[in-house]
Amino acid sequence: MTPAWPVTELHAALGALVAGMTVEWVPEIDSTNTELMRRARAGDAAPVLLVAERQTAGRGRLGRPWQSASDAGPGTLDESLTFSLGLPLAPADWSGLSLAVGASVADSLDPEGAQIRLKWPNDLWTAQDRKLGGILIETAMPHGGEAQRFVVIGIGLNIGPRPAEGLNTAPAWLREFRADATAPQALAAIAAPLVRDVLRFAAQGFAPFTQAFAARDALHGRELSLSDGTIGACEGVGAGGELLVRTSAGLQSITSSEVSVRPKAGEVRG
Ligand code: BTN
């Protein structure tokens, strides 16, 4: 049986943080991010949390598809969590938002800090470098608004077992370390702290999240390959959330790149 989604409780909790914020649940949609971006482009920039039991065209970063276990159809409906938070925001500096979001979600699901690590810039990993979830952040310019943007923060999390076919590294899922986890419970744990942290980011930027990110940084101290062919050792992230990589040419600040960990000699991954 599909567990009940805490829509009423979340509405009360989120409405207390952001005036007028609504919480919507839908059984199926193309993509919660696509829907909130559609609304924003049509002039609807009302704050909302939209959760979908199933996405038919979920999107990841760099135009990749995001497939949920729920794609398997009815009966597996609690196997993943897919939702987007949309709200008008005007931070002085947007850099580091995905890192702050990752730190917030990880702290809510793994307060002891033993299980979830963060892979710059938008992945939730386990200690074995297996992907547990991802974050997709998009912004739209509300009609007539200059300072504010409408930000859509999409989060996809694997709750139950995921097949590994076609992937270099097997995915991870929340029930591996929270045996009774369900998608509605995970959402209940994540949502209010996430809204609080996004508001904090808007007021103070990435600075309040640097320690929380560093404590879970999956790349620090590791040899990396960047998508432009650069290789180097990761020295963590800078004050604005940029990735610091020590290369033969010196310390580089990376703000956008695909990053992968270079396997150590003889290491077999997967
Ligand atoms: C990534 O790892 O590349 C980011 C994945 C983000 C997936 C979530 S699921 C909810 C929201 N709707 C989408 O279509 N994508 C995000």
mmCIF file of C-alpha atoms and ligand atoms in Angstrom:
data_model
loop_
_atom_site.group_PDB
_atom_site.id
_atom_site.type_symbol
_atom_site.label_atom_id
_atom_site.label_comp_id
_atom_site.label_asym_id
_atom_site.label_seq_id
_atom_site.Cartn_x
_atom_site.Cartn_y
_atom_site.Cartn_z
ATOM 1 C CA MET A 1 0.000 0.000 0.000
ATOM 2 C CA THR A 2 1.273 3.481 -0.801
ATOM 3 C CA PRO A 3 2.076 5.339 2.427
ATOM 4 C CA ALA A 4 0.209 8.621 2.917
ATOM 5 C CA TRP A 5 2.041 11.748 1.891
ATOM 6 C CA PRO A 6 2.243 14.388 4.662
ATOM 7 C CA VAL A 7 0.739 17.151 2.521
ATOM 8 C CA THR A 8 -1.331 18.837 5.258
ATOM 9 C CA GLU A 9 1.481 18.749 7.824
ATOM 10 C CA LEU A 10 4.007 20.066 5.322
ATOM 11 C CA HIS A 11 1.656 22.796 4.199
ATOM 12 C CA ALA A 12 1.429 24.031 7.799
ATOM 13 C CA ALA A 13 5.188 23.764 8.394
ATOM 14 C CA LEU A 14 6.276 25.381 5.122
ATOM 15 C CA GLY A 15 3.547 28.030 5.190
ATOM 16 C CA ALA A 16 4.973 29.167 8.529
ATOM 17 C CA LEU A 17 8.362 29.684 6.872
ATOM 18 C CA VAL A 18 7.284 31.247 3.572
ATOM 19 C CA ALA A 19 4.020 33.183 3.378
ATOM 20 C CA GLY A 20 1.579 31.594 0.979
ATOM 21 C CA MET A 21 3.649 28.512 0.267
ATOM 22 C CA THR A 22 1.580 25.569 -0.908
ATOM 23 C CA VAL A 23 2.323 21.854 -1.068
ATOM 24 C CA GLU A 24 1.041 19.836 -3.998
ATOM 25 C CA TRP A 25 1.129 16.096 -4.571
ATOM 26 C CA VAL A 26 0.425 14.555 -7.980
ATOM 27 C CA PRO A 27 0.331 10.863 -8.924
ATOM 28 C CA GLU A 28 2.134 11.479 -12.211
ATOM 29 C CA ILE A 29 3.770 14.316 -14.120
ATOM 30 C CA ASP A 30 6.433 14.679 -16.783
ATOM 31 C CA SER A 31 8.867 16.338 -14.386
ATOM 32 C CA THR A 32 8.317 18.401 -11.253
ATOM 33 C CA ASN A 33 11.099 20.775 -12.354
ATOM 34 C CA THR A 34 9.629 21.154 -15.832
ATOM 35 C CA GLU A 35 6.208 21.917 -14.353
ATOM 36 C CA LEU A 36 7.473 24.632 -11.992
ATOM 37 C CA MET A 37 9.592 26.195 -14.735
ATOM 38 C CA ARG A 38 6.516 26.167 -17.019
ATOM 39 C CA ARG A 39 4.517 27.939 -14.339
ATOM 40 C CA ALA A 40 7.227 30.541 -13.736
ATOM 41 C CA ARG A 41 7.537 31.285 -17.443
ATOM 42 C CA ALA A 42 3.767 31.728 -17.571
ATOM 43 C CA GLY A 43 3.997 34.286 -14.755
ATOM 44 C CA ASP A 44 3.142 32.063 -11.784
ATOM 45 C CA ALA A 45 5.983 32.534 -9.306
ATOM 46 C CA ALA A 46 4.058 31.436 -6.218
ATOM 47 C CA PRO A 47 6.118 29.488 -3.677
ATOM 48 C CA VAL A 48 5.334 25.788 -3.860
ATOM 49 C CA LEU A 49 6.625 22.334 -3.081
ATOM 50 C CA LEU A 50 5.517 19.895 -5.767
ATOM 51 C CA VAL A 51 5.964 16.189 -5.169
ATOM 52 C CA ALA A 52 5.186 13.535 -7.768
ATOM 53 C CA GLU A 53 4.689 9.874 -7.121
ATOM 54 C CA ARG A 54 5.966 9.209 -10.620
ATOM 55 C CA GLN A 55 7.736 11.233 -13.304
ATOM 56 C CA THR A 56 7.496 10.252 -16.957
ATOM 57 C CA ALA A 57 10.258 12.581 -18.174
ATOM 58 C CA GLY A 58 12.428 13.271 -15.150
ATOM 59 C CA ARG A 59 15.497 15.349 -15.926
ATOM 60 C CA GLY A 60 18.995 15.359 -14.492
ATOM 61 C CA ARG A 61 21.850 17.773 -15.007
ATOM 62 C CA LEU A 62 23.384 18.335 -18.429
ATOM 63 C CA GLY A 63 20.210 17.257 -20.203
ATOM 64 C CA ARG A 64 20.408 13.709 -18.924
ATOM 65 C CA PRO A 65 17.236 11.780 -18.109
ATOM 66 C CA TRP A 66 16.507 11.043 -14.448
ATOM 67 C CA GLN A 67 14.958 7.671 -14.024
ATOM 68 C CA SER A 68 13.158 6.757 -10.839
ATOM 69 C CA ALA A 69 12.471 3.273 -9.600
ATOM 70 C CA SER A 70 8.821 4.285 -9.807
ATOM 71 C CA ASP A 71 9.187 4.093 -13.581
ATOM 72 C CA ALA A 72 8.732 0.358 -13.075
ATOM 73 C CA GLY A 73 5.046 1.133 -12.553
ATOM 74 C CA PRO A 74 2.402 0.601 -9.871
ATOM 75 C CA GLY A 75 3.457 -1.432 -6.865
ATOM 76 C CA THR A 76 6.871 0.182 -6.637
ATOM 77 C CA LEU A 77 5.519 3.627 -5.931
ATOM 78 C CA ASP A 78 7.436 4.262 -2.733
ATOM 79 C CA GLU A 79 10.764 3.391 -4.271
ATOM 80 C CA SER A 80 11.944 6.888 -5.041
ATOM 81 C CA LEU A 81 11.316 10.465 -3.978
ATOM 82 C CA THR A 82 10.982 13.111 -6.659
ATOM 83 C CA PHE A 83 10.047 16.663 -5.770
ATOM 84 C CA SER A 84 10.795 20.287 -6.558
ATOM 85 C CA LEU A 85 10.761 23.346 -4.392
ATOM 86 C CA GLY A 86 9.971 26.571 -6.229
ATOM 87 C CA LEU A 87 10.254 30.004 -4.690
ATOM 88 C CA PRO A 88 11.217 33.580 -5.516
ATOM 89 C CA LEU A 89 14.702 34.273 -4.211
ATOM 90 C CA ALA A 90 17.171 37.164 -4.376
ATOM 91 C CA PRO A 91 20.535 36.121 -2.907
ATOM 92 C CA ALA A 92 23.435 38.508 -3.451
ATOM 93 C CA ASP A 93 25.373 35.581 -4.921
ATOM 94 C CA TRP A 94 23.959 32.301 -6.231
ATOM 95 C CA SER A 95 27.197 30.351 -6.103
ATOM 96 C CA GLY A 96 27.189 27.343 -3.807
ATOM 97 C CA LEU A 97 23.417 26.893 -3.715
ATOM 98 C CA SER A 98 23.501 23.250 -4.873
ATOM 99 C CA LEU A 99 26.126 22.513 -2.210
ATOM 100 C CA ALA A 100 24.007 24.130 0.504
ATOM 101 C CA VAL A 101 20.991 22.123 -0.689
ATOM 102 C CA GLY A 102 23.016 18.907 -0.644
ATOM 103 C CA ALA A 103 24.280 19.603 2.862
ATOM 104 C CA SER A 104 20.746 20.307 4.055
ATOM 105 C CA VAL A 105 19.301 17.095 2.587
ATOM 106 C CA ALA A 106 22.208 14.993 3.864
ATOM 107 C CA ASP A 107 21.935 16.437 7.391
ATOM 108 C CA SER A 108 18.210 15.674 7.471
ATOM 109 C CA LEU A 109 18.570 12.067 6.325
ATOM 110 C CA ASP A 110 21.850 11.245 8.043
ATOM 111 C CA PRO A 111 22.281 13.539 11.062
ATOM 112 C CA GLU A 112 25.216 11.504 12.411
ATOM 113 C CA GLY A 113 27.106 12.111 9.178
ATOM 114 C CA ALA A 114 28.129 8.476 8.838
ATOM 115 C CA GLN A 115 26.392 7.517 5.604
ATOM 116 C CA ILE A 116 25.882 10.319 3.102
ATOM 117 C CA ARG A 117 28.658 12.171 1.317
ATOM 118 C CA LEU A 118 28.399 15.014 -1.145
ATOM 119 C CA LYS A 119 29.967 14.916 -4.559
ATOM 120 C CA TRP A 120 30.503 18.413 -5.956
ATOM 121 C CA PRO A 121 28.391 19.997 -7.285
ATOM 122 C CA ASN A 122 25.056 18.228 -6.972
ATOM 123 C CA ASP A 123 25.207 14.544 -6.047
ATOM 124 C CA LEU A 124 24.452 12.675 -2.864
ATOM 125 C CA TRP A 125 26.731 9.680 -2.553
ATOM 126 C CA THR A 126 27.365 6.933 -0.079
ATOM 127 C CA ALA A 127 30.795 6.224 1.385
ATOM 128 C CA GLN A 128 31.337 3.744 -1.460
ATOM 129 C CA ASP A 129 30.934 6.490 -4.108
ATOM 130 C CA ARG A 130 27.512 5.153 -5.097
ATOM 131 C CA LYS A 131 24.917 7.720 -6.109
ATOM 132 C CA LEU A 132 21.952 8.003 -3.761
ATOM 133 C CA GLY A 133 20.387 11.099 -5.251
ATOM 134 C CA GLY A 134 20.826 14.230 -7.289
ATOM 135 C CA ILE A 135 19.899 17.900 -7.318
ATOM 136 C CA LEU A 136 18.828 19.930 -10.331
ATOM 137 C CA ILE A 137 18.590 23.699 -9.845
ATOM 138 C CA GLU A 138 17.081 25.966 -12.460
ATOM 139 C CA THR A 139 15.985 29.595 -12.387
ATOM 140 C CA ALA A 140 13.483 31.675 -14.281
ATOM 141 C CA MET A 141 12.981 35.416 -14.319
ATOM 142 C CA PRO A 142 9.508 36.240 -12.998
ATOM 143 C CA HIS A 143 7.550 38.668 -15.149
ATOM 144 C CA GLY A 144 8.533 42.213 -14.265
ATOM 145 C CA GLY A 145 10.957 41.184 -11.519
ATOM 146 C CA GLU A 146 14.604 42.167 -11.777
ATOM 147 C CA ALA A 147 16.234 41.470 -8.420
ATOM 148 C CA GLN A 148 14.349 38.271 -7.717
ATOM 149 C CA ARG A 149 14.471 35.059 -9.631
ATOM 150 C CA PHE A 150 12.175 32.101 -9.314
ATOM 151 C CA VAL A 151 14.380 29.198 -8.315
ATOM 152 C CA VAL A 152 13.360 25.584 -8.847
ATOM 153 C CA ILE A 153 15.270 23.105 -6.714
ATOM 154 C CA GLY A 154 14.577 19.557 -7.864
ATOM 155 C CA ILE A 155 15.625 16.593 -5.774
ATOM 156 C CA GLY A 156 15.557 12.934 -6.733
ATOM 157 C CA LEU A 157 16.397 10.265 -4.159
ATOM 158 C CA ASN A 158 16.521 6.507 -4.424
ATOM 159 C CA ILE A 159 14.553 5.042 -1.546
ATOM 160 C CA GLY A 160 14.445 1.355 -2.458
ATOM 161 C CA PRO A 161 16.754 -0.968 -4.430
ATOM 162 C CA ARG A 162 17.765 0.168 -7.887
ATOM 163 C CA PRO A 163 19.011 -1.929 -10.767
ATOM 164 C CA ALA A 164 22.629 -1.302 -11.765
ATOM 165 C CA GLU A 165 22.312 -2.197 -15.460
ATOM 166 C CA GLY A 166 23.972 0.228 -17.817
ATOM 167 C CA LEU A 167 25.718 2.138 -15.020
ATOM 168 C CA ASN A 168 29.452 2.190 -14.331
ATOM 169 C CA THR A 169 28.834 2.311 -10.606
ATOM 170 C CA ALA A 170 25.880 0.650 -8.882
ATOM 171 C CA PRO A 171 23.388 3.162 -7.464
ATOM 172 C CA ALA A 172 22.662 3.391 -3.745
ATOM 173 C CA TRP A 173 19.338 3.679 -1.943
ATOM 174 C CA LEU A 174 18.193 5.047 1.390
ATOM 175 C CA ARG A 175 16.864 1.775 2.803
ATOM 176 C CA GLU A 176 20.398 0.407 2.807
ATOM 177 C CA PHE A 177 20.983 2.397 5.984
ATOM 178 C CA ARG A 178 17.448 3.458 7.008
ATOM 179 C CA ALA A 179 15.657 0.157 6.773
ATOM 180 C CA ASP A 180 12.134 1.544 7.244
ATOM 181 C CA ALA A 181 12.528 4.582 4.980
ATOM 182 C CA THR A 182 9.705 5.537 2.629
ATOM 183 C CA ALA A 183 9.484 8.411 0.183
ATOM 184 C CA PRO A 184 6.825 10.269 2.243
ATOM 185 C CA GLN A 185 8.914 9.921 5.429
ATOM 186 C CA ALA A 186 12.013 11.142 3.641
ATOM 187 C CA LEU A 187 10.117 14.156 2.315
ATOM 188 C CA ALA A 188 8.778 14.896 5.797
ATOM 189 C CA ALA A 189 12.334 14.871 7.148
ATOM 190 C CA ILE A 190 13.848 16.957 4.350
ATOM 191 C CA ALA A 191 11.297 19.636 3.440
ATOM 192 C CA ALA A 192 11.153 22.147 6.311
ATOM 193 C CA PRO A 193 14.926 22.165 7.012
ATOM 194 C CA LEU A 194 15.488 22.571 3.264
ATOM 195 C CA VAL A 195 13.238 25.621 3.041
ATOM 196 C CA ARG A 196 14.914 27.080 6.152
ATOM 197 C CA ASP A 197 18.365 26.471 4.658
ATOM 198 C CA VAL A 198 17.450 27.961 1.282
ATOM 199 C CA LEU A 199 16.210 31.106 3.044
ATOM 200 C CA ARG A 200 19.429 31.170 5.046
ATOM 201 C CA PHE A 201 21.414 30.849 1.820
ATOM 202 C CA ALA A 202 19.468 33.789 0.344
ATOM 203 C CA ALA A 203 20.377 35.918 3.356
ATOM 204 C CA GLN A 204 23.960 34.786 4.017
ATOM 205 C CA GLY A 205 25.197 32.934 0.939
ATOM 206 C CA PHE A 206 27.270 29.747 1.077
ATOM 207 C CA ALA A 207 29.344 30.740 4.148
ATOM 208 C CA PRO A 208 27.079 29.110 6.794
ATOM 209 C CA PHE A 209 27.223 25.806 4.883
ATOM 210 C CA THR A 210 30.968 25.519 4.269
ATOM 211 C CA GLN A 211 31.636 23.332 7.305
ATOM 212 C CA ALA A 212 28.656 21.061 6.740
ATOM 213 C CA PHE A 213 29.708 20.544 3.125
ATOM 214 C CA ALA A 214 33.374 19.985 4.017
ATOM 215 C CA ALA A 215 32.409 17.326 6.578
ATOM 216 C CA ARG A 216 30.753 15.298 3.816
ATOM 217 C CA ASP A 217 32.954 16.255 0.870
ATOM 218 C CA ALA A 218 33.460 13.051 -1.142
ATOM 219 C CA LEU A 219 36.177 14.521 -3.376
ATOM 220 C CA HIS A 220 38.540 16.197 -0.898
ATOM 221 C CA GLY A 221 42.012 14.689 -1.075
ATOM 222 C CA ARG A 222 41.259 12.587 -4.127
ATOM 223 C CA GLU A 223 42.689 12.567 -7.634
ATOM 224 C CA LEU A 224 40.147 13.949 -10.103
ATOM 225 C CA SER A 225 39.610 14.103 -13.849
ATOM 226 C CA LEU A 226 37.699 17.083 -15.183
ATOM 227 C CA SER A 227 35.694 17.048 -18.399
ATOM 228 C CA ASP A 228 38.245 19.296 -20.147
ATOM 229 C CA GLY A 229 40.960 16.699 -19.545
ATOM 230 C CA THR A 230 42.514 18.449 -16.526
ATOM 231 C CA ILE A 231 43.702 16.165 -13.768
ATOM 232 C CA GLY A 232 44.646 17.104 -10.237
ATOM 233 C CA ALA A 233 44.150 16.609 -6.521
ATOM 234 C CA CYS A 234 41.033 18.039 -4.897
ATOM 235 C CA GLU A 235 41.638 20.492 -2.059
ATOM 236 C CA GLY A 236 37.988 20.927 -1.147
ATOM 237 C CA VAL A 237 35.771 23.867 -2.026
ATOM 238 C CA GLY A 238 36.351 27.611 -1.754
ATOM 239 C CA ALA A 239 34.307 30.324 -0.070
ATOM 240 C CA GLY A 240 31.845 30.492 -2.964
ATOM 241 C CA GLY A 241 31.499 26.741 -3.356
ATOM 242 C CA GLU A 242 33.979 26.490 -6.227
ATOM 243 C CA LEU A 243 35.970 23.260 -6.487
ATOM 244 C CA LEU A 244 39.666 23.674 -5.712
ATOM 245 C CA VAL A 245 41.922 21.399 -7.744
ATOM 246 C CA ARG A 246 45.722 21.354 -7.487
ATOM 247 C CA THR A 247 47.040 20.726 -10.997
ATOM 248 C CA SER A 248 50.520 20.833 -12.488
ATOM 249 C CA ALA A 249 49.724 24.476 -13.412
ATOM 250 C CA GLY A 250 48.772 25.422 -9.844
ATOM 251 C CA LEU A 251 45.559 25.653 -7.838
ATOM 252 C CA GLN A 252 42.504 25.983 -10.081
ATOM 253 C CA SER A 253 39.036 27.145 -9.026
ATOM 254 C CA ILE A 254 36.442 25.170 -10.926
ATOM 255 C CA THR A 255 32.935 26.562 -11.172
ATOM 256 C CA SER A 256 31.489 24.290 -13.830
ATOM 257 C CA SER A 257 32.759 20.957 -15.017
ATOM 258 C CA GLU A 258 31.975 17.289 -14.996
ATOM 259 C CA VAL A 259 34.210 15.748 -12.396
ATOM 260 C CA SER A 260 35.123 12.139 -11.822
ATOM 261 C CA VAL A 261 37.324 10.438 -9.297
ATOM 262 C CA ARG A 262 40.378 8.750 -10.838
ATOM 263 C CA PRO A 263 40.544 5.138 -9.722
ATOM 264 C CA LYS A 264 43.720 4.223 -7.882
ATOM 265 C CA ALA A 265 46.042 1.783 -9.655
ATOM 266 C CA GLY A 266 44.483 -1.675 -9.553
ATOM 267 C CA GLU A 267 41.139 -0.406 -8.161
ATOM 268 C CA VAL A 268 38.030 -2.000 -9.641
ATOM 269 C CA ARG A 269 34.888 0.113 -9.287
ATOM 270 C CA GLY A 270 31.245 -0.771 -9.409
HETATM 271 C C1 BTN B 1 21.148 14.818 -11.367
HETATM 272 O O1 BTN B 1 21.635 13.976 -10.622
HETATM 273 O O2 BTN B 1 21.598 15.024 -12.504
HETATM 274 C C2 BTN B 1 19.977 15.616 -10.867
HETATM 275 C C3 BTN B 1 18.737 14.787 -10.736
HETATM 276 C C4 BTN B 1 17.525 15.584 -10.287
HETATM 277 C C5 BTN B 1 16.263 14.770 -10.353
HETATM 278 C C6 BTN B 1 15.089 15.500 -9.751
HETATM 279 S S1 BTN B 1 13.685 14.446 -9.532
HETATM 280 C C7 BTN B 1 12.696 15.825 -9.159
HETATM 281 C C8 BTN B 1 13.093 16.921 -10.129
HETATM 282 N N1 BTN B 1 12.391 16.748 -11.386
HETATM 283 C C9 BTN B 1 13.210 16.454 -12.379
HETATM 284 O O3 BTN B 1 12.862 16.238 -13.557
HETATM 285 N N2 BTN B 1 14.468 16.407 -11.951
HETATM 286 C C10 BTN B 1 14.564 16.689 -10.532
#
